[in-house]
PDB file of C-alpha atoms and ligand atoms in Angstrom:
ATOM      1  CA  UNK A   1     -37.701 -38.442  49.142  1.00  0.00           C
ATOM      2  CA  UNK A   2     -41.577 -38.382  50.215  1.00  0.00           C
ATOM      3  CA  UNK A   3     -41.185 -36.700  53.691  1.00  0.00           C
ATOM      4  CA  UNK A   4     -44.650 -36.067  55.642  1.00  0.00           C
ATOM      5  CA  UNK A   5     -44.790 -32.614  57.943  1.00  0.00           C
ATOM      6  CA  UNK A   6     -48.287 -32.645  60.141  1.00  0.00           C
ATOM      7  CA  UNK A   7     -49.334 -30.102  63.011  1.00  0.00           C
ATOM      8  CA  UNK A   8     -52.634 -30.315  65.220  1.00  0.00           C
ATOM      9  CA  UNK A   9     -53.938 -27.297  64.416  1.00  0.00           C
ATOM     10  CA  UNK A  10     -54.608 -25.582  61.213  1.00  0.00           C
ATOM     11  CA  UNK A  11     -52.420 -22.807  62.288  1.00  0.00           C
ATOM     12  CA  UNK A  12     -49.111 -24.645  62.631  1.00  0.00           C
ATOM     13  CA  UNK A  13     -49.062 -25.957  59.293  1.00  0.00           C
ATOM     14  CA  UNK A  14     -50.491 -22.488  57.989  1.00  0.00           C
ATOM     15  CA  UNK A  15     -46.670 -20.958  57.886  1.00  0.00           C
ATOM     16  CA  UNK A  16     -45.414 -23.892  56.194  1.00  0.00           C
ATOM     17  CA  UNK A  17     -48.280 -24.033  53.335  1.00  0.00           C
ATOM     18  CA  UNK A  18     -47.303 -20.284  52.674  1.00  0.00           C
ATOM     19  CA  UNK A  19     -43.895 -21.063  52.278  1.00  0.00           C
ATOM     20  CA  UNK A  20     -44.456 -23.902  49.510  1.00  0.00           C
ATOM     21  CA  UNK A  21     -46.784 -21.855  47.649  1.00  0.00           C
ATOM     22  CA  UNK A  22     -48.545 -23.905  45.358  1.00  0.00           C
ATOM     23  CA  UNK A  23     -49.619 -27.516  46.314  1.00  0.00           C
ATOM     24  CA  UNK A  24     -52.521 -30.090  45.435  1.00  0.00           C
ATOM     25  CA  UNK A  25     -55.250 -31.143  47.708  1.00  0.00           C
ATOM     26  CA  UNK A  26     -56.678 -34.773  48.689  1.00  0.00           C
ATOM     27  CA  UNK A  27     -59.175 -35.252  51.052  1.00  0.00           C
ATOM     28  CA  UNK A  28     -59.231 -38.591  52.900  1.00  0.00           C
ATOM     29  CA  UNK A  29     -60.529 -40.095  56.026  1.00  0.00           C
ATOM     30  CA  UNK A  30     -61.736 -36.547  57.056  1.00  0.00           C
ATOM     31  CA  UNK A  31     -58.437 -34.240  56.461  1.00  0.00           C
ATOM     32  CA  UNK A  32     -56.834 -32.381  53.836  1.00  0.00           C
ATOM     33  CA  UNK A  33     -53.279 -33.557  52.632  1.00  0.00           C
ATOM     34  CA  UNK A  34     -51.592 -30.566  50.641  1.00  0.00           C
ATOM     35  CA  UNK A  35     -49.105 -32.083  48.261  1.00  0.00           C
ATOM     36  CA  UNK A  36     -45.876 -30.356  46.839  1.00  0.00           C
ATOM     37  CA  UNK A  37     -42.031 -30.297  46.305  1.00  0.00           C
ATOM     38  CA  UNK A  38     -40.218 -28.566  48.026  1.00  0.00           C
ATOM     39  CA  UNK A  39     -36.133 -27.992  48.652  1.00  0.00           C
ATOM     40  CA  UNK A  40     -36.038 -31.298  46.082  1.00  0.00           C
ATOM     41  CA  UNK A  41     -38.469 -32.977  48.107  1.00  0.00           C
ATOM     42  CA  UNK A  42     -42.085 -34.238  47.537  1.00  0.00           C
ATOM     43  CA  UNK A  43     -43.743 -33.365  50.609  1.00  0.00           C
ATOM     44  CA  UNK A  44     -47.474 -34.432  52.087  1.00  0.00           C
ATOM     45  CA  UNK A  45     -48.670 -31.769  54.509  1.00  0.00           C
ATOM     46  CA  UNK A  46     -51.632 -31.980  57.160  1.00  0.00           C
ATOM     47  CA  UNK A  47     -53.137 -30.494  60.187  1.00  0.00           C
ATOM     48  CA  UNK A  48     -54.806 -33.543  62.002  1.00  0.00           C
ATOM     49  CA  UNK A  49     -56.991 -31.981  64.823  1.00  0.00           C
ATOM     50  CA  UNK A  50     -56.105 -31.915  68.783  1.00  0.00           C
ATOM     51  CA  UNK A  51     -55.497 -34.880  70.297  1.00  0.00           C
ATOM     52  CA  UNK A  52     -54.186 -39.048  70.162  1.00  0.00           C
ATOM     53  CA  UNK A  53     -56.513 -40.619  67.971  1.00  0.00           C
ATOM     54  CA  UNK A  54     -56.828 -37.418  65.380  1.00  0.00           C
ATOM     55  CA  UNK A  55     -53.367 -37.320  65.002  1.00  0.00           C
ATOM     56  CA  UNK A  56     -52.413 -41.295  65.227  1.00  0.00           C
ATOM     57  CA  UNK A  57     -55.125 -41.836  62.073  1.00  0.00           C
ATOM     58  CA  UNK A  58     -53.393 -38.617  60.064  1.00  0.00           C
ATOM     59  CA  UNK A  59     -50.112 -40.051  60.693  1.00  0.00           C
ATOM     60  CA  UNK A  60     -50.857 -43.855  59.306  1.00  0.00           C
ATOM     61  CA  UNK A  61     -52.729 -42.440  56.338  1.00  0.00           C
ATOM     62  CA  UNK A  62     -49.583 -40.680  55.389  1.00  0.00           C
ATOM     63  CA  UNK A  63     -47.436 -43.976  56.146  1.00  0.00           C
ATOM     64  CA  UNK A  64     -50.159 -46.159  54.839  1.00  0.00           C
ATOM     65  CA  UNK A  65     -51.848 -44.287  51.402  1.00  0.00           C
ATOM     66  CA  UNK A  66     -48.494 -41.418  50.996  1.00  0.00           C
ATOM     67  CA  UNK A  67     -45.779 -43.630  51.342  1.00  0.00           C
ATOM     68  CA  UNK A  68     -44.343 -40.898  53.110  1.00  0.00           C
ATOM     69  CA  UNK A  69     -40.133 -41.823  54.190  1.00  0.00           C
ATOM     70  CA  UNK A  70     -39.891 -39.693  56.778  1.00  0.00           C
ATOM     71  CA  UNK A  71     -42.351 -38.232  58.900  1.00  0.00           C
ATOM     72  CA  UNK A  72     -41.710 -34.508  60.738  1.00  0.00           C
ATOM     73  CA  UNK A  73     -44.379 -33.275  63.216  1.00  0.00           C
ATOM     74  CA  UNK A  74     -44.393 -28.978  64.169  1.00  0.00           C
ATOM     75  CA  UNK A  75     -46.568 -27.655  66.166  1.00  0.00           C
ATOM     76  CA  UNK A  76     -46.790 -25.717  69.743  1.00  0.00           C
ATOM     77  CA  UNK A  77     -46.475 -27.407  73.534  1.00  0.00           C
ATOM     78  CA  UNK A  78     -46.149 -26.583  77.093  1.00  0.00           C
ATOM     79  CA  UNK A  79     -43.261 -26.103  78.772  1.00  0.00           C
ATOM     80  CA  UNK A  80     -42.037 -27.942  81.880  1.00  0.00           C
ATOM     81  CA  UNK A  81     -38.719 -27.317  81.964  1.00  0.00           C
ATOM     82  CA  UNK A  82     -37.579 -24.096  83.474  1.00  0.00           C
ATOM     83  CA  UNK A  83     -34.970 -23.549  80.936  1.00  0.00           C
ATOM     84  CA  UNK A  84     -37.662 -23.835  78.049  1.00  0.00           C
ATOM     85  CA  UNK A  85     -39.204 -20.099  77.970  1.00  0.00           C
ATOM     86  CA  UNK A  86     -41.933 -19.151  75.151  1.00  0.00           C
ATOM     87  CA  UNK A  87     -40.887 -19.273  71.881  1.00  0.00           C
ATOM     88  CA  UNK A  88     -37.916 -21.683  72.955  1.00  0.00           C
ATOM     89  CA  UNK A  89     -37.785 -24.719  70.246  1.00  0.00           C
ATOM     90  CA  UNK A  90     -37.516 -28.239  71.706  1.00  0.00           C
ATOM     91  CA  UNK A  91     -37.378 -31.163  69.920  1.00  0.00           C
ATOM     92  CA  UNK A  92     -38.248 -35.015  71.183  1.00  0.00           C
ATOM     93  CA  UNK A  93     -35.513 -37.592  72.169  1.00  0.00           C
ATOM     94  CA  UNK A  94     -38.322 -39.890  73.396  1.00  0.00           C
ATOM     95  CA  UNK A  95     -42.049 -39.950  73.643  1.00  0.00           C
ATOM     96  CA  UNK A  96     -44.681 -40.939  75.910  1.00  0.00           C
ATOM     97  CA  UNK A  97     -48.091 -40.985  77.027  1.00  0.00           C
ATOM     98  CA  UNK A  98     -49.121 -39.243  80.505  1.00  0.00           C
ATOM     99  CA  UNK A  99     -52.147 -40.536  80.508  1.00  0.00           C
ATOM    100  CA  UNK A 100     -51.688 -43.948  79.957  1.00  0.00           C
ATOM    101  CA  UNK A 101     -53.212 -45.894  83.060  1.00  0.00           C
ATOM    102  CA  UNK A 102     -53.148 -49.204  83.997  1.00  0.00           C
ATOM    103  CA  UNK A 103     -51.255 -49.148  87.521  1.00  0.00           C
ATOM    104  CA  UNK A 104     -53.992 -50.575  88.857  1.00  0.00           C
ATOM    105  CA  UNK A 105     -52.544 -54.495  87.200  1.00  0.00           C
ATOM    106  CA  UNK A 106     -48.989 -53.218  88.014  1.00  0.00           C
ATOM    107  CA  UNK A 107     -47.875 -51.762  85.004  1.00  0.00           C
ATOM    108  CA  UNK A 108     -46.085 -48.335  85.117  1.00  0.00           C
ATOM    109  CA  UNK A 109     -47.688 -46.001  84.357  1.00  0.00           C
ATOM    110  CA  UNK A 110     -47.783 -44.679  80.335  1.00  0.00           C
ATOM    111  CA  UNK A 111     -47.279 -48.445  79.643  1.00  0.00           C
ATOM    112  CA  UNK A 112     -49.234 -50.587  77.702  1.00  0.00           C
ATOM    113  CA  UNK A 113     -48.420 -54.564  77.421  1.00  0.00           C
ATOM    114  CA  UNK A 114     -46.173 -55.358  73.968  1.00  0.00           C
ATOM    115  CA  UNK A 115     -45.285 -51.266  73.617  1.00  0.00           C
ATOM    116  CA  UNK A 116     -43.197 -49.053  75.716  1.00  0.00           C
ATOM    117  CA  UNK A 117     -43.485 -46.470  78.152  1.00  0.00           C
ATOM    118  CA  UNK A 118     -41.144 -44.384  75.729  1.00  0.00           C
ATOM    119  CA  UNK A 119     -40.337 -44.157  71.813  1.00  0.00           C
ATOM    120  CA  UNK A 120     -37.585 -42.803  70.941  1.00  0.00           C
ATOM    121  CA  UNK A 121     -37.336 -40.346  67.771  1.00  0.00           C
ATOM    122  CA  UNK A 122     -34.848 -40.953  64.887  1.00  0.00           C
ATOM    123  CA  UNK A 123     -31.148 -39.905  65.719  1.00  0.00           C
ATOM    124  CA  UNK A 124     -29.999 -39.302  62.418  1.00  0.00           C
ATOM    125  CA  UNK A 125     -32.854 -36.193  62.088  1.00  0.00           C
ATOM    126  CA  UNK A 126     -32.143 -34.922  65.878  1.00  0.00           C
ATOM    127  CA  UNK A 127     -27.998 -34.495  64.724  1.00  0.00           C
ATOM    128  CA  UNK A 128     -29.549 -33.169  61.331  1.00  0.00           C
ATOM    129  CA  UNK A 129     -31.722 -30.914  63.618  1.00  0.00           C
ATOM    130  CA  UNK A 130     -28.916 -30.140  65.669  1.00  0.00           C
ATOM    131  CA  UNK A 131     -26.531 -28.957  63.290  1.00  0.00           C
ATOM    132  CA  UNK A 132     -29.405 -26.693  61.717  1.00  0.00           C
ATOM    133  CA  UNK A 133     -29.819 -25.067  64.877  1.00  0.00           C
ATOM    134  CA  UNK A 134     -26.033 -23.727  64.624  1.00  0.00           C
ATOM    135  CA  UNK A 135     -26.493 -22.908  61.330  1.00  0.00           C
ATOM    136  CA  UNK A 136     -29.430 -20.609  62.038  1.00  0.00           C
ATOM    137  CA  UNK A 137     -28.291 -19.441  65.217  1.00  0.00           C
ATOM    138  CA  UNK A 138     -30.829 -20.683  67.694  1.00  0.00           C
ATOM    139  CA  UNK A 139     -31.365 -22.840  70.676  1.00  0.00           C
ATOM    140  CA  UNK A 140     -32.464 -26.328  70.349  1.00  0.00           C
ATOM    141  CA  UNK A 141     -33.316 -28.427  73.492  1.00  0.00           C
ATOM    142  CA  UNK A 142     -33.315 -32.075  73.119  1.00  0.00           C
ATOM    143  CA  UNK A 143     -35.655 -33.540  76.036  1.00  0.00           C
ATOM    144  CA  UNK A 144     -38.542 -35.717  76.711  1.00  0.00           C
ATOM    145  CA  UNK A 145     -41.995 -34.769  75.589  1.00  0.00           C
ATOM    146  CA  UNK A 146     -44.929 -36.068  77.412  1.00  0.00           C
ATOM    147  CA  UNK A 147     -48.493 -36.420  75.380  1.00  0.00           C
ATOM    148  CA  UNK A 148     -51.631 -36.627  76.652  1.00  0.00           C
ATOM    149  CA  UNK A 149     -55.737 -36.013  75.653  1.00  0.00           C
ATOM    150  CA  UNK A 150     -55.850 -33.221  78.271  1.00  0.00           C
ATOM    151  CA  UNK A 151     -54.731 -29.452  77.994  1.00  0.00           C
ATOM    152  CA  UNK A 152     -52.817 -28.938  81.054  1.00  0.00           C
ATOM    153  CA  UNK A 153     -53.135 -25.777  82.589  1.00  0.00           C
ATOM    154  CA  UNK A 154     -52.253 -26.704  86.238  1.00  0.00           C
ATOM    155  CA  UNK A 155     -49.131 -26.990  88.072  1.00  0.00           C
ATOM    156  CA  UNK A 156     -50.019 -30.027  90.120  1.00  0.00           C
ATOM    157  CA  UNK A 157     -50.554 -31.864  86.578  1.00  0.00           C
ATOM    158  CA  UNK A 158     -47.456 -30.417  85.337  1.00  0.00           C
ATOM    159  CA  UNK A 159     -45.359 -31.205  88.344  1.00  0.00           C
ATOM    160  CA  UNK A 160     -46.556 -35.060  88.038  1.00  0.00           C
ATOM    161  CA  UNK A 161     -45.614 -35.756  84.777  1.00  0.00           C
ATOM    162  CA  UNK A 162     -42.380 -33.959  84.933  1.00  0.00           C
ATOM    163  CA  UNK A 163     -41.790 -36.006  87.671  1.00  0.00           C
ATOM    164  CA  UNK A 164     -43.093 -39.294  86.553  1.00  0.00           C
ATOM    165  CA  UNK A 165     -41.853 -39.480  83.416  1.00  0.00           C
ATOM    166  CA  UNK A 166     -38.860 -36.666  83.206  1.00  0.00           C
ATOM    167  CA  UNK A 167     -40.638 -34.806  81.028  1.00  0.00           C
ATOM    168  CA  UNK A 168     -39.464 -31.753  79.515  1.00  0.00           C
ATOM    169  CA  UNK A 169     -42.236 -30.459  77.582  1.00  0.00           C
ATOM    170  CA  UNK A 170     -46.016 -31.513  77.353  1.00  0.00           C
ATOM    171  CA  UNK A 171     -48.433 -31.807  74.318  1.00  0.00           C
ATOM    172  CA  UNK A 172     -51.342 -33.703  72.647  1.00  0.00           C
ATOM    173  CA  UNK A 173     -50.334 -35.536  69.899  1.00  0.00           C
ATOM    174  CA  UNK A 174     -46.421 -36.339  69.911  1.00  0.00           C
ATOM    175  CA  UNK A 175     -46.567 -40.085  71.661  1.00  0.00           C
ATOM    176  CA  UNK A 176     -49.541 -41.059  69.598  1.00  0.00           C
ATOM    177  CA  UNK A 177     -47.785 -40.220  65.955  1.00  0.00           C
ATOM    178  CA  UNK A 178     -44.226 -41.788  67.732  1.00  0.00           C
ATOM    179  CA  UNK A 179     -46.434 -44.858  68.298  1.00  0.00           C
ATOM    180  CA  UNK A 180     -47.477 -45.007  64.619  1.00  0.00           C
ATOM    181  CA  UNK A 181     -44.509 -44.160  63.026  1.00  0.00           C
ATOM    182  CA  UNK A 182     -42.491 -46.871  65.431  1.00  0.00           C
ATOM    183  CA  UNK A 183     -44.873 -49.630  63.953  1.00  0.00           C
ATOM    184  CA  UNK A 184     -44.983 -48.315  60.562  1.00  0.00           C
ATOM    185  CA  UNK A 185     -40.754 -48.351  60.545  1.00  0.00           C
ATOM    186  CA  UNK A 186     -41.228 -44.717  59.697  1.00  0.00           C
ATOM    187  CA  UNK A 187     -38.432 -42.180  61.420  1.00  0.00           C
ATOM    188  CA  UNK A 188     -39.965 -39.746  62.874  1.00  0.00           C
ATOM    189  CA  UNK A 189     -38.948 -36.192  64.515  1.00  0.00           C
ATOM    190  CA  UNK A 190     -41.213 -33.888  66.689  1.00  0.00           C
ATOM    191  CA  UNK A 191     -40.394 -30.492  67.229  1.00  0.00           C
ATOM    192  CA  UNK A 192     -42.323 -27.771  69.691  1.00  0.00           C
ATOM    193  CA  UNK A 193     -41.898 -24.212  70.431  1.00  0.00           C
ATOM    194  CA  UNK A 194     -43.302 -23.414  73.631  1.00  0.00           C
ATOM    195  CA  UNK A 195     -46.483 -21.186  73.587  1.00  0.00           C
ATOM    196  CA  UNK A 196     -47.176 -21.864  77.318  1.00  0.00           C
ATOM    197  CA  UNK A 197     -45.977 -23.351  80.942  1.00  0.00           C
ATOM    198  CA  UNK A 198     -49.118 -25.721  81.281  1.00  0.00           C
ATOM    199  CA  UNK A 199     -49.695 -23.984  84.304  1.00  0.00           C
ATOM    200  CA  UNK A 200     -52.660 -21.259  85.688  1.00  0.00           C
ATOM    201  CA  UNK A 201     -51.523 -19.219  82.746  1.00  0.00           C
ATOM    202  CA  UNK A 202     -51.924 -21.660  80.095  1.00  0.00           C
ATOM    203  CA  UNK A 203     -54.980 -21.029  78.576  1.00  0.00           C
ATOM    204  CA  UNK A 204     -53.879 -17.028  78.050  1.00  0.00           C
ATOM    205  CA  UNK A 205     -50.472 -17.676  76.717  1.00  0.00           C
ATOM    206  CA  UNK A 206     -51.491 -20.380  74.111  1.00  0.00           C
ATOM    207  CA  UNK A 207     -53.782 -17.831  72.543  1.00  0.00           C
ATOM    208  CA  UNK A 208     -51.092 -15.103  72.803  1.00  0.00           C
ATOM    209  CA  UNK A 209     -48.293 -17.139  71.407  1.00  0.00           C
ATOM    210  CA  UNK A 210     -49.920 -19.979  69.450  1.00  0.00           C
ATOM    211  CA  UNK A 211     -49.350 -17.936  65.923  1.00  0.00           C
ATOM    212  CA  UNK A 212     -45.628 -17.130  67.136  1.00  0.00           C
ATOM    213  CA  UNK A 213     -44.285 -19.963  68.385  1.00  0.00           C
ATOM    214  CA  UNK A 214     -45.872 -22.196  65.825  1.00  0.00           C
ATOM    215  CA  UNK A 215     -44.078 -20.062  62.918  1.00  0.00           C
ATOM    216  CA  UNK A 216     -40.839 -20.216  65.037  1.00  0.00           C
ATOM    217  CA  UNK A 217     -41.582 -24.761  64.353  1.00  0.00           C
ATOM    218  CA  UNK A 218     -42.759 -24.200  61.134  1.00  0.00           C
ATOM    219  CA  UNK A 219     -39.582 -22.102  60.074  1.00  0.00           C
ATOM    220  CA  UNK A 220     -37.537 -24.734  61.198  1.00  0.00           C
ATOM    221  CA  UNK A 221     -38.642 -27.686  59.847  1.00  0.00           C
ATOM    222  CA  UNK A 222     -38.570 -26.620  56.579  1.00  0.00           C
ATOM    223  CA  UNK A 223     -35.055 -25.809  56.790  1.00  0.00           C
ATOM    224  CA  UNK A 224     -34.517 -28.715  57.674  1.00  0.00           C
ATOM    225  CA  UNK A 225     -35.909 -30.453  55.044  1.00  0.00           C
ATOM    226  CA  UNK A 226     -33.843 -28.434  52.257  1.00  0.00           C
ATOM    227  CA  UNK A 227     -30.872 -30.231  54.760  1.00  0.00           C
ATOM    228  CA  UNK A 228     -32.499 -33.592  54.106  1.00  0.00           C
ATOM    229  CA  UNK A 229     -30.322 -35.665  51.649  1.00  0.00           C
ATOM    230  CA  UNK A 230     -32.396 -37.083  48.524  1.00  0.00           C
TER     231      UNK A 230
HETATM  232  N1  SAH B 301     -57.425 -23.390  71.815  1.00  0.00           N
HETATM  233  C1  SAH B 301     -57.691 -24.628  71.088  1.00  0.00           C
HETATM  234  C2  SAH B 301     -57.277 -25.844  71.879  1.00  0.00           C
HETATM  235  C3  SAH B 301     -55.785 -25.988  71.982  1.00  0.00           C
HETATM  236  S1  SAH B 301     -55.299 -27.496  72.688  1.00  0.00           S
HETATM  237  C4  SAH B 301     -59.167 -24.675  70.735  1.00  0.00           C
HETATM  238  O1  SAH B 301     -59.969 -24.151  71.468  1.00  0.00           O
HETATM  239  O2  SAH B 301     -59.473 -25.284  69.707  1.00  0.00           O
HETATM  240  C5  SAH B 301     -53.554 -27.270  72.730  1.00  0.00           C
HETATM  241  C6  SAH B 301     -52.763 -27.668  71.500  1.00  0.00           C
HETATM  242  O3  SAH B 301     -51.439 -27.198  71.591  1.00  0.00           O
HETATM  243  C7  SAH B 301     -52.612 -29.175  71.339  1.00  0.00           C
HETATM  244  O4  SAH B 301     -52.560 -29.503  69.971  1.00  0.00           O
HETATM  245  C8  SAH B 301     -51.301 -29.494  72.079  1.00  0.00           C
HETATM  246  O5  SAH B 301     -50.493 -30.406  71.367  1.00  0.00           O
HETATM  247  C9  SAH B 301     -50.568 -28.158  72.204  1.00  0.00           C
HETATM  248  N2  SAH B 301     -50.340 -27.668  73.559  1.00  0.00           N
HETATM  249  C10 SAH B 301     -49.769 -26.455  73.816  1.00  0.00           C
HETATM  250  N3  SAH B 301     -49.754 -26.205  75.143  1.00  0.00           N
HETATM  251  C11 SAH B 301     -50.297 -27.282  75.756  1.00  0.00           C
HETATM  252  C12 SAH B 301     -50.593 -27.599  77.127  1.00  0.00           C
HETATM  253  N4  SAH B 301     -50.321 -26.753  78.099  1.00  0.00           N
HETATM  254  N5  SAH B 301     -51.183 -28.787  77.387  1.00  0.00           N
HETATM  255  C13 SAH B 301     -51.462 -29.655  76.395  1.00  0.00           C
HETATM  256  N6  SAH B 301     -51.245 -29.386  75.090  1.00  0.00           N
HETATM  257  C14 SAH B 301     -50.668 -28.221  74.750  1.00  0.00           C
END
């Protein structure tokens, strides 16, 4: 199976390109996709840059020119929920985007006409994800990630989107590749380890923990991907 794993940042797919070992290189519309097998798999890796529109153009390239059957996304987030400590892994039932306004026509907000305020990611790799986690031992959380083009480092910020949209966790780039991988008819998974609280701290933890956490995501996805069936 072609299965696509992306990150943000060069350093969460870093731990996953070491693990592969050798790979092939293709640069297109400004990024690098690493190619490989892996656990029976061919797999296209790339880090897309922060952010929506970075990561929404890396995603459809691997759709759109990879063919890629599955798409996984690791990387790092902020925590909302209390139970969600650094280092904690959480992966996405459903998607949205925070910052996503057009109240002001009487829309909800993180909705846009003909989409939804929330995407769902594929069931069949949450169980898969689930039963890895009691394999290996560790927590999973399951819970609702909220993405947005803003680092949030506040607790007024944080407070509003966990109330607006139930969010559990907060990032940059999870709603935008959910959005692309929903039109493409791509399943899709997102997984996080926390590296911060998107509060006053923020900006201190994610430099302290961004290495950590992300290898704690990376370690994980690729076990699951030796799970996936061919
Ligand atoms: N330090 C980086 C910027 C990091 S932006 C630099 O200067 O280049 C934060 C990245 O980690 C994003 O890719 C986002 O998805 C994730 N993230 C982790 N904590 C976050 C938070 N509190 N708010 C928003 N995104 C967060």
């Amino acid at each position: 199976m072609k299965i696509a794993i992306m990150g943000a940042m060069r350093e969460e797919i870093d731990p996953i390109l070491e693990t592969v070992g050798t790979y092939t290189t293709l640069e297109h519309a400004g990024n690098i996709f690493y190619e490989c097998t892996y656990g029976g798999h061919e797999l296209v890796i790339a880090y897309s840059k922060i952010g929506k529109v970075f990561s929404a153009i890396t995603a459809s390239v691997m759709c759109e020119r990879f063919g890629a059957e599955k798409l996984l996304f690791s990387g790092v987030a902020g925590g909302i929920s209390k139970e969600l400590k650094i280092g904690d892994l959480v992966m996405a039932s459903s998607l949205c985007q925070h910052d996503v306004d057009i109240t002001a026509f009487g829309h909800p907000y993180g909705f846009i006409p003909e989409g939804s305020v929330m995407i769902e990611a594929d069931q069949e790799l949450r169980s898969l994800a689930a039963e890895v986690a009691v394999d290996m031992g560790v927590d999973l959380y399951e819970g609702i990630i909220a993405t947005g083009d803003q680092f949030v480092a506040s607790s007024e910020r944080k407070g509003w989107i966990e109330s607006t949209f139930q969010a559990d966790a907060l990032e940059m780039e999870g709603g935008s590749v959910a959005c692309v991988c929903h039109n493409f008819g791509v399943p899709f998974f997102v997984l996080r380890s926390i590296s911060d609280t998107a509060d006053g701290d923020a900006g201190i933890d994610f430099d302290t923990f961004l290495q950590s956490s992300a290898k704690i995501s990376a370690t994980f996805i690729l076990e699951m991907v030796k799970r996936l069936g061919h």
